[in-house]
mmCIF file of C-alpha atoms and ligand atoms in Angstrom:
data_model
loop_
_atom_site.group_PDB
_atom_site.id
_atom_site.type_symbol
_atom_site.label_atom_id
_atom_site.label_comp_id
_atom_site.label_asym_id
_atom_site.label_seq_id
_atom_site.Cartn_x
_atom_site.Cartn_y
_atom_site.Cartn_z
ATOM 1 C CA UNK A 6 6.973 -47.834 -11.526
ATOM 2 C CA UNK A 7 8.524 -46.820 -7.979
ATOM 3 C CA UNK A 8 11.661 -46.130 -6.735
ATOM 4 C CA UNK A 9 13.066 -46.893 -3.237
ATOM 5 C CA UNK A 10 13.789 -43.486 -1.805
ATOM 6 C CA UNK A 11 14.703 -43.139 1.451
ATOM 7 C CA UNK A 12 13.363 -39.742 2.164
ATOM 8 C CA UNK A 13 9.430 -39.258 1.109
ATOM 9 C CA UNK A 14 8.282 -36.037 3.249
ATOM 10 C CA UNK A 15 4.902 -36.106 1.042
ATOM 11 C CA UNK A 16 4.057 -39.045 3.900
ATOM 12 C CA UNK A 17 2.828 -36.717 6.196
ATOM 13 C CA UNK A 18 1.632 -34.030 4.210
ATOM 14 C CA UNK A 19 -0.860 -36.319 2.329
ATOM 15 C CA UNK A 20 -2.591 -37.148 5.379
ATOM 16 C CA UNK A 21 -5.314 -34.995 6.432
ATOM 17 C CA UNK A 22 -4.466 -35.906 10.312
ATOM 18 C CA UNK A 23 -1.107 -35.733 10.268
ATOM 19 C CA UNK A 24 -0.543 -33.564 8.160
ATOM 20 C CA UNK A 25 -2.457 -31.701 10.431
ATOM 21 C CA UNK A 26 -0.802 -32.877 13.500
ATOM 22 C CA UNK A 27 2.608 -31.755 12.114
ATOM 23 C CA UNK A 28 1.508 -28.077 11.697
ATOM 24 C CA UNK A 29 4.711 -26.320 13.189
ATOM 25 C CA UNK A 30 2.986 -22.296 13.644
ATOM 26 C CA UNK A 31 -0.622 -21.762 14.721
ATOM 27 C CA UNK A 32 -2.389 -18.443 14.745
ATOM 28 C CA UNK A 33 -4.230 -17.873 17.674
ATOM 29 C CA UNK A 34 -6.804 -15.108 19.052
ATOM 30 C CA UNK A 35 -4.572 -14.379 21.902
ATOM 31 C CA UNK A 36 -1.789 -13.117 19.557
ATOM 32 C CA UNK A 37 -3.952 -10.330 17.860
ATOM 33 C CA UNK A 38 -3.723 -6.856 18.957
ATOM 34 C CA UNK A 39 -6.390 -4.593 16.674
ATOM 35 C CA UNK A 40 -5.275 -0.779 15.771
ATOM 36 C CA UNK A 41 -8.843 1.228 16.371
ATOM 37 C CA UNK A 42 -9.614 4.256 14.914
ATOM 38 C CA UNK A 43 -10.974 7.088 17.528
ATOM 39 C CA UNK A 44 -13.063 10.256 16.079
ATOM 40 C CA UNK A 45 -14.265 12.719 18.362
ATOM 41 C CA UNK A 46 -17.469 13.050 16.006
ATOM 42 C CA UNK A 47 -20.236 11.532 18.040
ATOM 43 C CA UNK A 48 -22.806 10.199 15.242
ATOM 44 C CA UNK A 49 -21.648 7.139 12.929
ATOM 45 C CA UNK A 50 -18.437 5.555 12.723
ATOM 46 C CA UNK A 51 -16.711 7.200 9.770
ATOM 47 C CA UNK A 52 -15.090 4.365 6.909
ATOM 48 C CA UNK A 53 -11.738 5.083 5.344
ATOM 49 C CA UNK A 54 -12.238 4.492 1.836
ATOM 50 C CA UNK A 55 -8.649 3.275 1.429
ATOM 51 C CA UNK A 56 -8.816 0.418 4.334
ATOM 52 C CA UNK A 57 -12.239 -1.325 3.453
ATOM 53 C CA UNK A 58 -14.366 -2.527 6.511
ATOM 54 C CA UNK A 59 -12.033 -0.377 8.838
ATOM 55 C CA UNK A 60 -13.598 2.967 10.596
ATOM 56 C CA UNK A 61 -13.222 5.573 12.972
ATOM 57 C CA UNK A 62 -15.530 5.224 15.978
ATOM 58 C CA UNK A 63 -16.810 7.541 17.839
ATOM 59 C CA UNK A 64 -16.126 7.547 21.434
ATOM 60 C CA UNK A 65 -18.940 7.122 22.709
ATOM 61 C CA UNK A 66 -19.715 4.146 20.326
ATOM 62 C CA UNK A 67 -16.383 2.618 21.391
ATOM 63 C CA UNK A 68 -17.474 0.675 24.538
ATOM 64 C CA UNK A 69 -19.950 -1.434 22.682
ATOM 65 C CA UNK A 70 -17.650 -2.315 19.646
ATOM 66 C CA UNK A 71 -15.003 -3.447 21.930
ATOM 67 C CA UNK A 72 -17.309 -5.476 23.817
ATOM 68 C CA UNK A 73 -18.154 -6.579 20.660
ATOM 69 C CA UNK A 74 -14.581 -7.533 19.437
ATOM 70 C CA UNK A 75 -13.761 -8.821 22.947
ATOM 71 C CA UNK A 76 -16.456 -11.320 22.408
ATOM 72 C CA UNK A 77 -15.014 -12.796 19.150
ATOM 73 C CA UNK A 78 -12.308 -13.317 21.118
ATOM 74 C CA UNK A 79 -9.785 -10.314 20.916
ATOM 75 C CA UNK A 80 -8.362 -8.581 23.537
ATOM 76 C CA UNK A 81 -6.168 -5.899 22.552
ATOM 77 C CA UNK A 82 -6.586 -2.903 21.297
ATOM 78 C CA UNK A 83 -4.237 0.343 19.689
ATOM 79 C CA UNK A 84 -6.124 3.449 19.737
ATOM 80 C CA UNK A 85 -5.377 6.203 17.343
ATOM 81 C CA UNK A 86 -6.845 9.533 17.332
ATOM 82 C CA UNK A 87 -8.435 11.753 14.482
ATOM 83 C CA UNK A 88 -9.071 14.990 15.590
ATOM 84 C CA UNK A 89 -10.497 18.348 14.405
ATOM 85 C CA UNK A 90 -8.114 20.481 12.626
ATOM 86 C CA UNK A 91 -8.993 23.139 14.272
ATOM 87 C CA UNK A 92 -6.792 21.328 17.505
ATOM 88 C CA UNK A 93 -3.490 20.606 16.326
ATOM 89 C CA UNK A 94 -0.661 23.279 16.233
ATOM 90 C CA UNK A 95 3.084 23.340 15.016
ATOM 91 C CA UNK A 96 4.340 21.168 18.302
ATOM 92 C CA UNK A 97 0.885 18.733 18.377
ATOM 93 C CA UNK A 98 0.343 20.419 21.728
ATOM 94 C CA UNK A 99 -3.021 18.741 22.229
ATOM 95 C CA UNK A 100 -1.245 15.683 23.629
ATOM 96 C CA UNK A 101 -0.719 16.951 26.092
ATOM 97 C CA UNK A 102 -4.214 17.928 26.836
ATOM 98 C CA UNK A 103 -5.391 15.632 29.521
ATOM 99 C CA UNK A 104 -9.231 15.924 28.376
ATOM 100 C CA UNK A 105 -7.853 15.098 24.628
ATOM 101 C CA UNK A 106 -9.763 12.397 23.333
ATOM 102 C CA UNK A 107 -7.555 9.292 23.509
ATOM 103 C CA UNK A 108 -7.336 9.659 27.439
ATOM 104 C CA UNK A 109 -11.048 10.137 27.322
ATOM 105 C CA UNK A 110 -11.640 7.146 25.303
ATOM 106 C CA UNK A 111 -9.652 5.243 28.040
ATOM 107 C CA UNK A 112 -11.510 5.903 30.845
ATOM 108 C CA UNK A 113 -15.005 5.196 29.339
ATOM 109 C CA UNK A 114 -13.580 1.566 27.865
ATOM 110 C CA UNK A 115 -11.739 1.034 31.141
ATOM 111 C CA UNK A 116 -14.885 2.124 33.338
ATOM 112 C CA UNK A 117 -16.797 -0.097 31.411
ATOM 113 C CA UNK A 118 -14.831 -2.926 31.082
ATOM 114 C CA UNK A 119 -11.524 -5.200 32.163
ATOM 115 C CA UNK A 120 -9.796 -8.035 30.825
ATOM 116 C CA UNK A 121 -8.732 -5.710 28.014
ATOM 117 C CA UNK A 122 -5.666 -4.512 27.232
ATOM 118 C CA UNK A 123 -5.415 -0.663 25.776
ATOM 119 C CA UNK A 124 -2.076 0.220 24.294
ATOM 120 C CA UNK A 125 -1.555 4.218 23.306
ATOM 121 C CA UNK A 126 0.396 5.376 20.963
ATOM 122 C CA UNK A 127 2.746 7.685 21.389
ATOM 123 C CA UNK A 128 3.743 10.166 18.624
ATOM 124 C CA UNK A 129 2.612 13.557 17.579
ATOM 125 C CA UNK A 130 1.677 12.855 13.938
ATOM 126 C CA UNK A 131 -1.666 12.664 14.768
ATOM 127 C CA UNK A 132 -1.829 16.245 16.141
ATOM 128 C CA UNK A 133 0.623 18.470 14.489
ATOM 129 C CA UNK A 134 -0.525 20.520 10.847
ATOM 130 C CA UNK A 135 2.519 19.599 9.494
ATOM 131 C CA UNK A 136 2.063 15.943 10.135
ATOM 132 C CA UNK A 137 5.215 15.443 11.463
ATOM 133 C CA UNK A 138 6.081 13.240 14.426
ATOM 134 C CA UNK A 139 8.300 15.595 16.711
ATOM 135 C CA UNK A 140 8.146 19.103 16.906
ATOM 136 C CA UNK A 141 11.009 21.178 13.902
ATOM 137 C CA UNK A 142 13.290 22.985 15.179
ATOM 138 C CA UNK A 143 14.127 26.496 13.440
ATOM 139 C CA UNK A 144 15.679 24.616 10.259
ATOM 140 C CA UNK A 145 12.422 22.812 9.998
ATOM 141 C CA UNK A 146 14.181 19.360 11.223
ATOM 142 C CA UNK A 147 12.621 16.827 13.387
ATOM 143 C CA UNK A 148 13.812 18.120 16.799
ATOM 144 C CA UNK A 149 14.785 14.671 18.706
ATOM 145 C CA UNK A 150 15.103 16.174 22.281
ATOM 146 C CA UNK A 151 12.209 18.567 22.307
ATOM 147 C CA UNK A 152 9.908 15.871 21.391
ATOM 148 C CA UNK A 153 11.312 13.427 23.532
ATOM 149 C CA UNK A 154 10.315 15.413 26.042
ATOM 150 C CA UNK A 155 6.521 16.054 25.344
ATOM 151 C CA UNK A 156 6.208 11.787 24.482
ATOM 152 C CA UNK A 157 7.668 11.461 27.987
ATOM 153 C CA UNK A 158 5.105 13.687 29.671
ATOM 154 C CA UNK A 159 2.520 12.118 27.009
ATOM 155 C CA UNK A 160 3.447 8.792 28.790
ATOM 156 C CA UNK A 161 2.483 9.895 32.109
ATOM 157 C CA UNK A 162 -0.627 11.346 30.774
ATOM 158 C CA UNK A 163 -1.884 8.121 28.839
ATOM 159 C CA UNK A 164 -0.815 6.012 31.912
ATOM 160 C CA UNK A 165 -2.981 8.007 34.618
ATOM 161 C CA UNK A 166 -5.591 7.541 31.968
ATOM 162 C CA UNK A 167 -5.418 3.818 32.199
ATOM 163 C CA UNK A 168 -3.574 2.610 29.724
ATOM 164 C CA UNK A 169 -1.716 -0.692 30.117
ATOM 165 C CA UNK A 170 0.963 -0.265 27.510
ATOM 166 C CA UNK A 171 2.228 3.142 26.129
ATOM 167 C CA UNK A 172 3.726 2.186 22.484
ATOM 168 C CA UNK A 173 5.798 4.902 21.724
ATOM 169 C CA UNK A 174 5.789 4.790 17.072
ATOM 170 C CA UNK A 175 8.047 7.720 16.563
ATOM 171 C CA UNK A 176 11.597 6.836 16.409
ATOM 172 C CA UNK A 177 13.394 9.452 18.068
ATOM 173 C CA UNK A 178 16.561 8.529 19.970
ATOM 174 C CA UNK A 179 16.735 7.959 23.769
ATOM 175 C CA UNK A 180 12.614 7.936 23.957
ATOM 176 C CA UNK A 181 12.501 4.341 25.862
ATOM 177 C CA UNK A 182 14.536 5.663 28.125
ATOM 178 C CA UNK A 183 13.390 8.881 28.709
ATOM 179 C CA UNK A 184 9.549 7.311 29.194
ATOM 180 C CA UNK A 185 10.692 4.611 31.294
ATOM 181 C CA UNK A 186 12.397 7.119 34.027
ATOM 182 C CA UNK A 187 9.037 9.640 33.897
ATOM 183 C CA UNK A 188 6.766 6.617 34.467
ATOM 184 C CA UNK A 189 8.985 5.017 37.178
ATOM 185 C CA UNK A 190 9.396 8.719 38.662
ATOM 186 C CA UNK A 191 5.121 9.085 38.764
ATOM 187 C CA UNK A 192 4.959 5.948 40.278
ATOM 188 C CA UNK A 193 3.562 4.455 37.313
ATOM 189 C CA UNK A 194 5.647 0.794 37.710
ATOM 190 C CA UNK A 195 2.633 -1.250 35.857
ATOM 191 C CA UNK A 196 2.910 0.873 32.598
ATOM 192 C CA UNK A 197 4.518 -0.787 29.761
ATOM 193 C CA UNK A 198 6.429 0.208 26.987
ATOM 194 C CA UNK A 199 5.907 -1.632 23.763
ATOM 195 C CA UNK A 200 8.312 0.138 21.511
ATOM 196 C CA UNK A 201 7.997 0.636 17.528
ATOM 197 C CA UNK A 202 12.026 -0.238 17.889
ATOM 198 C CA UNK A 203 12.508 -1.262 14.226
ATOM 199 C CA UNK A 204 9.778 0.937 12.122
ATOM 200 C CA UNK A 205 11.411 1.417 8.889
ATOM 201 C CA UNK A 206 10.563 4.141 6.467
ATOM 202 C CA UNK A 207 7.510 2.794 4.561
ATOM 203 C CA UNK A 208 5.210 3.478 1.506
ATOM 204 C CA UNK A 209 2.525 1.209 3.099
ATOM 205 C CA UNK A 210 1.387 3.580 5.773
ATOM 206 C CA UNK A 211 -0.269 5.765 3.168
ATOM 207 C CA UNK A 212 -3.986 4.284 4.077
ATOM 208 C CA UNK A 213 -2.969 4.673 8.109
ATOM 209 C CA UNK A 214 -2.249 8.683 7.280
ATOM 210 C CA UNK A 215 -5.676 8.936 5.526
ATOM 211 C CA UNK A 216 -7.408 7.208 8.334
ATOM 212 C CA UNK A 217 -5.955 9.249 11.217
ATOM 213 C CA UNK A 218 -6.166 12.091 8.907
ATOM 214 C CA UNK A 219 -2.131 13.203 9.290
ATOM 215 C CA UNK A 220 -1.801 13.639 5.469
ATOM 216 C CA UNK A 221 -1.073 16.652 4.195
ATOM 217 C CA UNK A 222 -0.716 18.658 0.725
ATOM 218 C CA UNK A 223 2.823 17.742 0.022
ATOM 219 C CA UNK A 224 4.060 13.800 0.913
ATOM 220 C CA UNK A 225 5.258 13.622 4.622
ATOM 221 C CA UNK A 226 8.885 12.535 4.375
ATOM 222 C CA UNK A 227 9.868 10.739 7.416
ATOM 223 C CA UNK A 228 13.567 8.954 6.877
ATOM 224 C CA UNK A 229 15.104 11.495 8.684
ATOM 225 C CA UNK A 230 13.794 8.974 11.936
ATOM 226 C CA UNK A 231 12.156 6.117 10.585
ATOM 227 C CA UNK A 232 14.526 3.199 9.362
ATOM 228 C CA UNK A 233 16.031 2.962 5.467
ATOM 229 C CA UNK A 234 13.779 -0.154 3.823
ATOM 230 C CA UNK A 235 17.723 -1.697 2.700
ATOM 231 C CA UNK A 236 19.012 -1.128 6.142
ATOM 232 C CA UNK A 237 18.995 -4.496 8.091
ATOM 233 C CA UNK A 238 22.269 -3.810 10.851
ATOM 234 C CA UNK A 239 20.737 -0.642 12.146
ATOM 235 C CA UNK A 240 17.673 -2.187 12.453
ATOM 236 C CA UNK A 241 19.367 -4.152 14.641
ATOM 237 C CA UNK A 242 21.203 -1.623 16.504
ATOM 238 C CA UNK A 243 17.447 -0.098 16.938
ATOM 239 C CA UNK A 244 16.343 -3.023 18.562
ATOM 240 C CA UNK A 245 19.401 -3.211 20.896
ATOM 241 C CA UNK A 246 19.111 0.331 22.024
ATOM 242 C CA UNK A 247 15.213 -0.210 22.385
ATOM 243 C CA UNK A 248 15.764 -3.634 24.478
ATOM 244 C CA UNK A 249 19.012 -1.659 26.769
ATOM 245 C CA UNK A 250 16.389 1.190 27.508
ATOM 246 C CA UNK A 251 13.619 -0.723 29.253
ATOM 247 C CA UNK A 252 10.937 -1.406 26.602
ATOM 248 C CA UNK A 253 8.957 -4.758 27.901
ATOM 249 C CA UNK A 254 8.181 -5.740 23.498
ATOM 250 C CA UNK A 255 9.684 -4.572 21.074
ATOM 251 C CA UNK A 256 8.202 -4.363 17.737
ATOM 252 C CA UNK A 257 9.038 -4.481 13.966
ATOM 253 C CA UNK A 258 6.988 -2.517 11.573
ATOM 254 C CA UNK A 259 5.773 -2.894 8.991
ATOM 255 C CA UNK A 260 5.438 -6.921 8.979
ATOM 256 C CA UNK A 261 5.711 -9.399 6.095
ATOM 257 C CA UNK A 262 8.119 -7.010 4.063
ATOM 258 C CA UNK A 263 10.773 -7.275 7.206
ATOM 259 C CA UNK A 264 10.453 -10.498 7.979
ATOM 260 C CA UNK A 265 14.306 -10.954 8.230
ATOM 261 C CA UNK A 266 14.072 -8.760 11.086
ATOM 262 C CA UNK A 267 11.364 -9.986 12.963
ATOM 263 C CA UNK A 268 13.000 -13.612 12.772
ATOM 264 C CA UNK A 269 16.540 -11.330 13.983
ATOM 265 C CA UNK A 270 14.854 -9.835 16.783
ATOM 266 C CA UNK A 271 12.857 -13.326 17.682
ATOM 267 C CA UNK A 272 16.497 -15.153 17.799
ATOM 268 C CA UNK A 273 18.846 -12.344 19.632
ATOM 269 C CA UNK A 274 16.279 -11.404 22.213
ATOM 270 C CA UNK A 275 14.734 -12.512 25.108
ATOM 271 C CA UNK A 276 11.770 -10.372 25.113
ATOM 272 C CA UNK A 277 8.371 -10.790 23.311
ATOM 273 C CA UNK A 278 8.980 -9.330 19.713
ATOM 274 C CA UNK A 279 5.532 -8.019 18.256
ATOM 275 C CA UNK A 280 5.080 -7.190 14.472
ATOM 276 C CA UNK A 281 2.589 -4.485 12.674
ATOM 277 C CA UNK A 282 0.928 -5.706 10.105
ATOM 278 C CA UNK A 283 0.284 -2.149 8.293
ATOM 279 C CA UNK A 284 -2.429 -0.319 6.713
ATOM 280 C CA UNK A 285 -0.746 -0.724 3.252
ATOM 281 C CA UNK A 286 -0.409 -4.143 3.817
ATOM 282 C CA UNK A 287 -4.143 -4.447 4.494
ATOM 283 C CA UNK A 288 -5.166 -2.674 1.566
ATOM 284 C CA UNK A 289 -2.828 -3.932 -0.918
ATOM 285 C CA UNK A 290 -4.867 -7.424 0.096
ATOM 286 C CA UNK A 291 -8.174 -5.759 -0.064
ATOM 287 C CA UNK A 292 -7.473 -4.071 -3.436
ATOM 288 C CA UNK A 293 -6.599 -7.700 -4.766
ATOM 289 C CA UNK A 294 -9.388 -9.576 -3.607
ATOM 290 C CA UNK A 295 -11.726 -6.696 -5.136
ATOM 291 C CA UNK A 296 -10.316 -7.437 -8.513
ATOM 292 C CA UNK A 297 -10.942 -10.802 -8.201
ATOM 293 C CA UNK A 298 -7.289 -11.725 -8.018
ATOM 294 C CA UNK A 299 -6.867 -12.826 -4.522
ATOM 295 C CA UNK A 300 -8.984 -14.823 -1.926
ATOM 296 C CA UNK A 301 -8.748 -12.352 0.744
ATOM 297 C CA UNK A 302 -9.026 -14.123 3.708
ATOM 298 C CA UNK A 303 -6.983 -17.047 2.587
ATOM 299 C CA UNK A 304 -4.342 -14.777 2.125
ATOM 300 C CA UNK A 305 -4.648 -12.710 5.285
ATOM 301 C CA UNK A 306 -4.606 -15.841 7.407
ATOM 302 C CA UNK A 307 -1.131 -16.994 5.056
ATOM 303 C CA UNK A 308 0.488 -13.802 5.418
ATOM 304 C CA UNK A 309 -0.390 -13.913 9.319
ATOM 305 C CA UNK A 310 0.950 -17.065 10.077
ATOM 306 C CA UNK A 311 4.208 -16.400 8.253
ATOM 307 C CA UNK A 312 4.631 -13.559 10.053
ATOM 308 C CA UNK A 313 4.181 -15.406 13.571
ATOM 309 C CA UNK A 314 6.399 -18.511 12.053
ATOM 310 C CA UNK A 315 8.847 -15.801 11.148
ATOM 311 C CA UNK A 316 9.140 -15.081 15.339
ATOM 312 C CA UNK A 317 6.215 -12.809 15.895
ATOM 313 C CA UNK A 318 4.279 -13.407 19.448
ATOM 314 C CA UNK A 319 1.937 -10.967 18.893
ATOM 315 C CA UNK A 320 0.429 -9.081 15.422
ATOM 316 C CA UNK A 321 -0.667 -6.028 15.601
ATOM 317 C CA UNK A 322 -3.525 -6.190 12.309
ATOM 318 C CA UNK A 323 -6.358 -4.270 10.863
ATOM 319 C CA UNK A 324 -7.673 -8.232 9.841
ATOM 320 C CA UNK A 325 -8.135 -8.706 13.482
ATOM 321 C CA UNK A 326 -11.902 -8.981 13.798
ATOM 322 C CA UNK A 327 -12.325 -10.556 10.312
ATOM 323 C CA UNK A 328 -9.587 -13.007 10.976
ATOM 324 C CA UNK A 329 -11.417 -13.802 14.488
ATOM 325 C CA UNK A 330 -14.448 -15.341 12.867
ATOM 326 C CA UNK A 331 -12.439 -18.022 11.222
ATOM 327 C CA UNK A 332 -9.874 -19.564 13.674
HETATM 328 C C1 LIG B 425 2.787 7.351 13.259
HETATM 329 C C2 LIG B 425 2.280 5.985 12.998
HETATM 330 C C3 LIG B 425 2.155 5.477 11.719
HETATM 331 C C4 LIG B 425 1.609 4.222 11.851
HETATM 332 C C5 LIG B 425 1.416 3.965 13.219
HETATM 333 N N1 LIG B 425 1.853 5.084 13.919
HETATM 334 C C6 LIG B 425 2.396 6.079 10.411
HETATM 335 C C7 LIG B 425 3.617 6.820 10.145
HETATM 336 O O1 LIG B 425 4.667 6.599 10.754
HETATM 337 O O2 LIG B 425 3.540 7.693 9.295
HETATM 338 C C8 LIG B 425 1.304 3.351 10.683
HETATM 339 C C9 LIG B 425 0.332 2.290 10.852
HETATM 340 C C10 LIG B 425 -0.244 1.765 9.606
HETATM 341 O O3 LIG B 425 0.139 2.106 8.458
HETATM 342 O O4 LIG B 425 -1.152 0.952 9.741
HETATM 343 N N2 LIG B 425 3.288 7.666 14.443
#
């Protein structure tokens, strides 16, 4: 039996070639960016149980890795430090150390190699004991101004260091603007700004706070600056101010939960929009596939290309390297 429909979109999709040939998004090397782990141990890189096949890496094993990963085909890379204890304070003042080791790290990589592109991120959960991004203020509040401030000078720091991008993941008001001016002022007119505009309040960066070792005793609360999960308009007014303020990408974090407002940003605004795919999101694949629930790389690559069809040019993911060795 067969009707005559008019309309029989199977055509295409039940031929291998063009079905192919008709494949609207396609993931490519070029739109990874990989979030590395820095440790200022200097023996073995260190793995974070939570994020399997991810590690910290000691600087002076860094070089050779990302000559490694640059060979696969990647070619940018987010560092994040984990440092001793023993260095951070209440305001995370080791930022602001010029010999701290994410403008170290830089200048080996950079010395070493080009055709890279290092982006640092700017925030001072990675050095403060309270694990907080800004410095409190007497009523133990995230103290916008004050930490605007130290990311500013932070900018200047990272950019004499050699980074090409400072990315700045804290969400305090006026901070685009604030770095922008101080990098201009230095002379620093090559540094961009890719800015963590719409980085909502998430349970998936639990694995990221293990890794850079910012977790404390008691759950870090951060919604008094990071976005409300429901809250779609003020991400939107985030991205706005972000865009107004100077920042060359803006970016929407986490990823595939927020895909609403990566294909938002993609539509309103000129500028590339970049997307984080987060530790959580990483894991939560990881933990599947280990059950034998999920085929984890069939799913990685699925939940990356929706989230570049959704309007994302470039993907910030921890499946960066694995995800290299099959497209
Ligand atoms: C903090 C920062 C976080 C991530 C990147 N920068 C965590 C947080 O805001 O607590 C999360 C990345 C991830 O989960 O992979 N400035």
């Amino acid at each position: 039996m067969s009707y005559e429909f008019l309309n029989r979109p199977r055509r295409l999709r039940d031929h291998p070639v063009l079905n192919s040939m008709t494949t609207e998004t396609h993931l490519s090397k070029s739109d990874l960016v990989l979030p590395v782990f820095v440790t200022e141990s200097d023996e073995n890189p260190v793995p974070i149980p939570s994020m399997p096949e991810i590690f910290r890496w000691p600087v002076n094993l860094l070089t050779e890795k990302i000559v490694e990963w640059k060979s696969l085909g990647i070619r940018a890379f987010a560092l994040f430090p984990h440092i001793d204890e023993s260095k951070k304070d209440a305001k995370g003042s080791e930022i602001l150390n010029p010999k701290s080791l994410v403008y170290q790290a830089v200048r080996q990589v950079k010395d070493a190699l080009d055709d890279i592109a290092l982006i640092a991120d700017l925030a001072l959960d990675p050095y403060t004991l309270h694990g907080q991004d800004g410095i409190l203020s007497e009523d133990a509040r995230v103290d916008n101004d004050p930490t605007v401030e130290v990311l500013a000078e932070a900018a200047v720091l990272a950019a004499q260091a050699g980074y090409d991008l400072v990315a700045p993941s804290d969400m305090m008001d006026g901070r685009v603007q604030k770095i922008r001016e101080r990098l201009e002022a230095e002379g620093f007119i090559h540094t961009g700004i890719i800015s963590y505009s719409a980085k909502f309040s998430s349970s998936y960066y639990g694995p990221f706070r293990d890794a850079v070792g910012s977790k404390t005793d008691s759950p870090v609360d951060k919604s008094g600056y990071q976005l409300c999960p429901a809250n779609f308009r003020e991400a939107c007014r985030e991205l706005a101010l972000d865009a107004s303020e100077g920042a060359d990408i803006l970016m929407v974090k986490p990823a595939e939960p927020y895909l609403d407002v990566i294909s938002h940003a993609r539509d309103t605004f000129d500028l590339p929009i970049a997307a984080y795919q987060v530790s959580g999101e990483y894991s939560r694949l990881w933990a599947a596939h280990m059950q034998g629930w999920l085929d984890l790389d069939k799913c990685a690559l699925e939940s990356l290309v929706s989230i570049k069809r959704a309007g994302a040019d470039l993907i910030f993911t921890y499946f960066a390297e694995r995800i290299s060795k099959l497209i």
